PDB file of C-alpha atoms in Angstrom:
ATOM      1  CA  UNK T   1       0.000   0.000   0.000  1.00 61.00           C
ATOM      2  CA  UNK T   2       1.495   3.387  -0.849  1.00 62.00           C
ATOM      3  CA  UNK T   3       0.546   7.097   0.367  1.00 64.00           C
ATOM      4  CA  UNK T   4      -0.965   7.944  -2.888  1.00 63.00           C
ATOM      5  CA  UNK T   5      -3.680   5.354  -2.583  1.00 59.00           C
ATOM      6  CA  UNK T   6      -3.708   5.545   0.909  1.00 61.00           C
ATOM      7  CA  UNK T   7      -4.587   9.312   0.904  1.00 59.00           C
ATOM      8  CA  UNK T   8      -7.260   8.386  -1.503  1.00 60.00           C
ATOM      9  CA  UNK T   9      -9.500   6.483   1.201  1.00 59.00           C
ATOM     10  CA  UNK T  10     -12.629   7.273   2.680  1.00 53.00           C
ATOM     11  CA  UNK T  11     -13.057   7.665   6.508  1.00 58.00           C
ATOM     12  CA  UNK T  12     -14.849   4.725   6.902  1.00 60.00           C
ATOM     13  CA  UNK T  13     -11.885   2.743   5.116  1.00 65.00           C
ATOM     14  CA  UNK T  14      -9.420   3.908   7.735  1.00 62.00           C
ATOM     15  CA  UNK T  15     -11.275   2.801  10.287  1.00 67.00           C
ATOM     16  CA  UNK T  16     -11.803  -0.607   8.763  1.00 69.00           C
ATOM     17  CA  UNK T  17      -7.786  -0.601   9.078  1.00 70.00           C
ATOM     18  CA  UNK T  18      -7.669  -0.381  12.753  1.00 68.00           C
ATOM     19  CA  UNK T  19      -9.985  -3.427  12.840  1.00 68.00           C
ATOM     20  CA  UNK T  20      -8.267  -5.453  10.383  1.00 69.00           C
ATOM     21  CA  UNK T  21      -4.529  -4.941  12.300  1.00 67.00           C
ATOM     22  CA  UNK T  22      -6.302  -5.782  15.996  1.00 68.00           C
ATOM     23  CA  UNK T  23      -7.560  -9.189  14.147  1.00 68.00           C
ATOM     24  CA  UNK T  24      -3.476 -10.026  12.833  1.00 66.00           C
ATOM     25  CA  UNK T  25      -1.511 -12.724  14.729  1.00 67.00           C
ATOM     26  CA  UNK T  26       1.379 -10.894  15.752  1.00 66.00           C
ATOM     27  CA  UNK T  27       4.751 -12.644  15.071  1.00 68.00           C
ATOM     28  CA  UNK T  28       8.176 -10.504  14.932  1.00 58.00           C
ATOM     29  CA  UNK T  29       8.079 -11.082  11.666  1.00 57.00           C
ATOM     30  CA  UNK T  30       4.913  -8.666  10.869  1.00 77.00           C
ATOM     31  CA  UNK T  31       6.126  -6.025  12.353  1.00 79.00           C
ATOM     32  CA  UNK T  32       7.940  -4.688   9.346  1.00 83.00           C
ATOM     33  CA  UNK T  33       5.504  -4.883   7.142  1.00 82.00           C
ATOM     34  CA  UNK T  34       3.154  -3.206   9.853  1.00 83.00           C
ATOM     35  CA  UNK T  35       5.621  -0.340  10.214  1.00 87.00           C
ATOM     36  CA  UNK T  36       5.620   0.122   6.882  1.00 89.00           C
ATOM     37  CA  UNK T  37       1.733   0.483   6.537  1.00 86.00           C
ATOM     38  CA  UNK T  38       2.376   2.946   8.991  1.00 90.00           C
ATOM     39  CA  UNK T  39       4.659   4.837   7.565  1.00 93.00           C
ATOM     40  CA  UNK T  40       2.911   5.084   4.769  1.00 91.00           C
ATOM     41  CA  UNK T  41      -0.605   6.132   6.513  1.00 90.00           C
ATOM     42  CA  UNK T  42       1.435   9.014   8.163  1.00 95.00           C
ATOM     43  CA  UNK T  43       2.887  10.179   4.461  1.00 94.00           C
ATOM     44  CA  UNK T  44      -0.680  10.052   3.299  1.00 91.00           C
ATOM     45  CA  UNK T  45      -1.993  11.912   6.087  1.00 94.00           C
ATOM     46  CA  UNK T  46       0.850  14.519   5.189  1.00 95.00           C
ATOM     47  CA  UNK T  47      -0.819  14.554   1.532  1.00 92.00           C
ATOM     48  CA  UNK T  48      -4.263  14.932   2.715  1.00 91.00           C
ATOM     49  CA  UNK T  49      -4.459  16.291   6.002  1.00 94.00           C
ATOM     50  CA  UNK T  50      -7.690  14.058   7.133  1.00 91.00           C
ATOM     51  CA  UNK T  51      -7.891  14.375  10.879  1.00 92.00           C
ATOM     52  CA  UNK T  52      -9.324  10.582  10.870  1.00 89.00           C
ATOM     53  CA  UNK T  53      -6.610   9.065   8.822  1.00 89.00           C
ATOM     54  CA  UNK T  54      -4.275  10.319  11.674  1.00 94.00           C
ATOM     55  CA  UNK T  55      -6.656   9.225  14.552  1.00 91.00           C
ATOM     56  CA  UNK T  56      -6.666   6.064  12.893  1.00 88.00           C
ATOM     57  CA  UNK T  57      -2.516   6.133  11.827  1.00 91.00           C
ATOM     58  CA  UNK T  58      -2.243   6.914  16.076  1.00 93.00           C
ATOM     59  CA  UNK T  59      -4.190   3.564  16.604  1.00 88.00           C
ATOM     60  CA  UNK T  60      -2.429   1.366  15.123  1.00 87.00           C
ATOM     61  CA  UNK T  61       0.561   2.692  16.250  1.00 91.00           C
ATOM     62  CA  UNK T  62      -0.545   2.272  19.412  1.00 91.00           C
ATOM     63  CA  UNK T  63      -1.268  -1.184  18.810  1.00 86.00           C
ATOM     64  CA  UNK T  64       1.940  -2.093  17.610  1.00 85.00           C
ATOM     65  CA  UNK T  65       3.316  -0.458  20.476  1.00 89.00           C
ATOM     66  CA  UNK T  66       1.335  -3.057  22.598  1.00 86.00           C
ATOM     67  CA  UNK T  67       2.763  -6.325  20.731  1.00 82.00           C
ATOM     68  CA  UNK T  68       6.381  -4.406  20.147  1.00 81.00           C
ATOM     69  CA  UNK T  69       6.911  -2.526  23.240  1.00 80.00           C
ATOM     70  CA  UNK T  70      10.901  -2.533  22.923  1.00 80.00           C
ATOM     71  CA  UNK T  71      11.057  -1.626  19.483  1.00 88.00           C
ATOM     72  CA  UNK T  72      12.255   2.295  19.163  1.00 94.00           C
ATOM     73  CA  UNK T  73      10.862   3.161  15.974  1.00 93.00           C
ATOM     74  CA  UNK T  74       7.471   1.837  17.268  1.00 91.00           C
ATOM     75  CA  UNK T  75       7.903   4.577  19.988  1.00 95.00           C
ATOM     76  CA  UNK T  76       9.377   7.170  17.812  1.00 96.00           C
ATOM     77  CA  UNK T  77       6.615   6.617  15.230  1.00 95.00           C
ATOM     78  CA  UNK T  78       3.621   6.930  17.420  1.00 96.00           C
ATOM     79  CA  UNK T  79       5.544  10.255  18.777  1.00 97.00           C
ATOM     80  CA  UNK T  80       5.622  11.937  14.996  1.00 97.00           C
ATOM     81  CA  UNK T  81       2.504  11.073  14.955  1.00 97.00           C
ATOM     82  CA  UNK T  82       1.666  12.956  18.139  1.00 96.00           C
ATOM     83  CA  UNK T  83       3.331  16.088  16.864  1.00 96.00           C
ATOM     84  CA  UNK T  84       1.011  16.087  13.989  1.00 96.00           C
ATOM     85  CA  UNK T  85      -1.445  16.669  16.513  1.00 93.00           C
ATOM     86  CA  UNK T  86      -0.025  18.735  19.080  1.00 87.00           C
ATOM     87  CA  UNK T  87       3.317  19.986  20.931  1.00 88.00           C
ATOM     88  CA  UNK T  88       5.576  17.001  22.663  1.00 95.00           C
ATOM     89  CA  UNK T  89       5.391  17.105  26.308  1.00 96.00           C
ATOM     90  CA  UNK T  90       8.734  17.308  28.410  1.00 97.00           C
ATOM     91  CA  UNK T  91       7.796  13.841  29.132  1.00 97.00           C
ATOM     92  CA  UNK T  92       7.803  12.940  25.345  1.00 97.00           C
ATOM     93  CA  UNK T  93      11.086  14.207  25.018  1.00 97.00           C
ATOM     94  CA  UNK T  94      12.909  12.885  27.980  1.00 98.00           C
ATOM     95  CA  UNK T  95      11.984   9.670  25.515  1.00 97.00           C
ATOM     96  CA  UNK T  96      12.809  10.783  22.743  1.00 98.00           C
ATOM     97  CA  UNK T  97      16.442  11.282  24.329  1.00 97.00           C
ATOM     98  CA  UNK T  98      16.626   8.782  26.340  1.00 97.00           C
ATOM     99  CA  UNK T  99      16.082   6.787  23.135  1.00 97.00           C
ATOM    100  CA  UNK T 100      18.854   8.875  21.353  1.00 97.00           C
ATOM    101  CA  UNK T 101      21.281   7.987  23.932  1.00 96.00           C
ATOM    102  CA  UNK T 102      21.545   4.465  23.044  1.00 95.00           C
ATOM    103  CA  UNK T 103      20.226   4.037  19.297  1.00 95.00           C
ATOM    104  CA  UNK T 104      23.164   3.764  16.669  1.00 94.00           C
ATOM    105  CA  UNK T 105      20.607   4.149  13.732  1.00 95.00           C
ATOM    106  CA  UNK T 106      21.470   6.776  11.698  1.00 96.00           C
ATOM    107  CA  UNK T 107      18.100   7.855  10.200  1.00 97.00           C
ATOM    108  CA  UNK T 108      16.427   7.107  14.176  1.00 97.00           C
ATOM    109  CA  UNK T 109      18.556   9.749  15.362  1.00 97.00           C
ATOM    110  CA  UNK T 110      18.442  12.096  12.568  1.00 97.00           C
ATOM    111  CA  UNK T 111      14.446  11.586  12.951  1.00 97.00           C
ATOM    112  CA  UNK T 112      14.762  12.251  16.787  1.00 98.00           C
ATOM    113  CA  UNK T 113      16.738  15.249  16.463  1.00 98.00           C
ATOM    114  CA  UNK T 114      13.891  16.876  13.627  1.00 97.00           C
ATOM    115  CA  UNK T 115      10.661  15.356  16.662  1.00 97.00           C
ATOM    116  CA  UNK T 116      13.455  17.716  19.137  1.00 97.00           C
ATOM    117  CA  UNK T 117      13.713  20.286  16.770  1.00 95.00           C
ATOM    118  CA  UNK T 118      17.516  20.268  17.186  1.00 96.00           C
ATOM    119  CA  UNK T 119      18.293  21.621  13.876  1.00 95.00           C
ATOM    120  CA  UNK T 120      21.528  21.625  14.235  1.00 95.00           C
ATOM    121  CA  UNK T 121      22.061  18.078  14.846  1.00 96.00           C
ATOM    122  CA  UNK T 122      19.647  17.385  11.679  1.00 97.00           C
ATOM    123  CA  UNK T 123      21.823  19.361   9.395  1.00 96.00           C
ATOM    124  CA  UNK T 124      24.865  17.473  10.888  1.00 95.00           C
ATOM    125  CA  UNK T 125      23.580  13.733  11.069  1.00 95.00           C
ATOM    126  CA  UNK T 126      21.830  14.607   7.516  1.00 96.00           C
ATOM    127  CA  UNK T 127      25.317  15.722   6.036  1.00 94.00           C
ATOM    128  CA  UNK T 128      27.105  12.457   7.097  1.00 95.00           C
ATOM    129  CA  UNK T 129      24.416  10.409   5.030  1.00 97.00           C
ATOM    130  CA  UNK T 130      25.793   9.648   1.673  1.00 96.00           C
ATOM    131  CA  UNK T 131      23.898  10.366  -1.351  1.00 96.00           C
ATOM    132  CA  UNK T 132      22.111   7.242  -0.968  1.00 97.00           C
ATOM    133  CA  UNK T 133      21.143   7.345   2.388  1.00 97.00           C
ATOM    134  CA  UNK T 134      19.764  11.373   1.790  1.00 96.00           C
ATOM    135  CA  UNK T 135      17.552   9.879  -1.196  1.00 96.00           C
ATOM    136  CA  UNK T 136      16.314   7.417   1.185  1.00 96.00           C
ATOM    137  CA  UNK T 137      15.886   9.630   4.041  1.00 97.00           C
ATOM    138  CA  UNK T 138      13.890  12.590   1.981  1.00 95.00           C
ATOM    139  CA  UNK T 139      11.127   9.706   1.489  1.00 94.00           C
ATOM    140  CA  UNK T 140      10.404   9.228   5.134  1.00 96.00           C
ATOM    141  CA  UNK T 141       6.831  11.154   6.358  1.00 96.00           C
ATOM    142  CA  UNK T 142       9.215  12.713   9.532  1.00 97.00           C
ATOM    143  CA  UNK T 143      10.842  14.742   6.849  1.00 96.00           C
ATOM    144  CA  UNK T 144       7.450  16.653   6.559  1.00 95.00           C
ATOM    145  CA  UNK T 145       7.517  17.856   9.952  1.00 95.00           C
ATOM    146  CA  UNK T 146      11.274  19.358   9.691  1.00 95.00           C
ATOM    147  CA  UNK T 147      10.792  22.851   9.503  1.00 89.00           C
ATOM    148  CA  UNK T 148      14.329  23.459   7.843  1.00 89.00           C
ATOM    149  CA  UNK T 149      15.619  22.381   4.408  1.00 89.00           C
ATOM    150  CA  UNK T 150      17.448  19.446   3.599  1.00 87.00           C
ATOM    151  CA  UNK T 151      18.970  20.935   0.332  1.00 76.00           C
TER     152      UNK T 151
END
């Protein structure tokens, strides 16, 4: 599924989503695939700003959360998704650092440092991607929410 169709989608077929991914057998395996959805229901939401698509993108990253409670991006994910909607709480943050700390993922903590707004370390974790990495990067929905320029 890509943003383009996704974005496409009436209400009621977002909400058919959230009951589809609470029916899946959760294995490790899924949750790649599930991120991906997800990822891709955030970019559409980007496209076409529908205030259910991104109630709707928030469940079922809460719902991952639930079956994938260690995995960072799950946490980071449902967070971008949460500054869609409103400002991060000093709570939210101590997260989002506390996750930074430890992660060795390039794009996680280039993503971490745009949910922080340290713009700064964007520009400077950005510029050590190589030109594959940027290309790869610039397709991710947290680019939308980085108020700077990647050029």
């Amino acid at each position: 599924i890509n943003r383009s169709i996704i974005s496409k989608l009436y209400d009621e077929d977002y909400e058919n989503m959230v009951a589809i991914v609470q029916d899946l057998n959760f294995e490790k395996y899924i949750y790649n695939d599930l991120n991906s959805i997800l990822l891709e229901m955030i970019a559409a939401y980007d496209i076409n700003h529908n205030e259910v698509l991104l109630e709707v993108t928030e469940k079922m990253a809460e719902i991952l959360l639930q079956h994938y409670d260690t995995y960072v991006h799950a946490i980071v994910n449902l967070l971008q998704i949460k500054k869609r909607k409103t400002i991060l709480s000093k709570e939210d943050k101590k997260v989002l650092y506390d996750i930074k700390k430890s992660a060795e993922d390039k794009f996680l903590i280039c993503g971490i440092d745009i949910l922080l707004d340290n713009e700064y370390e964007v520009l400077e974790a950005y510029g050590n991607f190589d030109e594959v990495e940027r290309n790869l990067f610039k397709t991710l929905p947290i680019t939308n929410i980085y108020s700077g320029s990647l050029e």
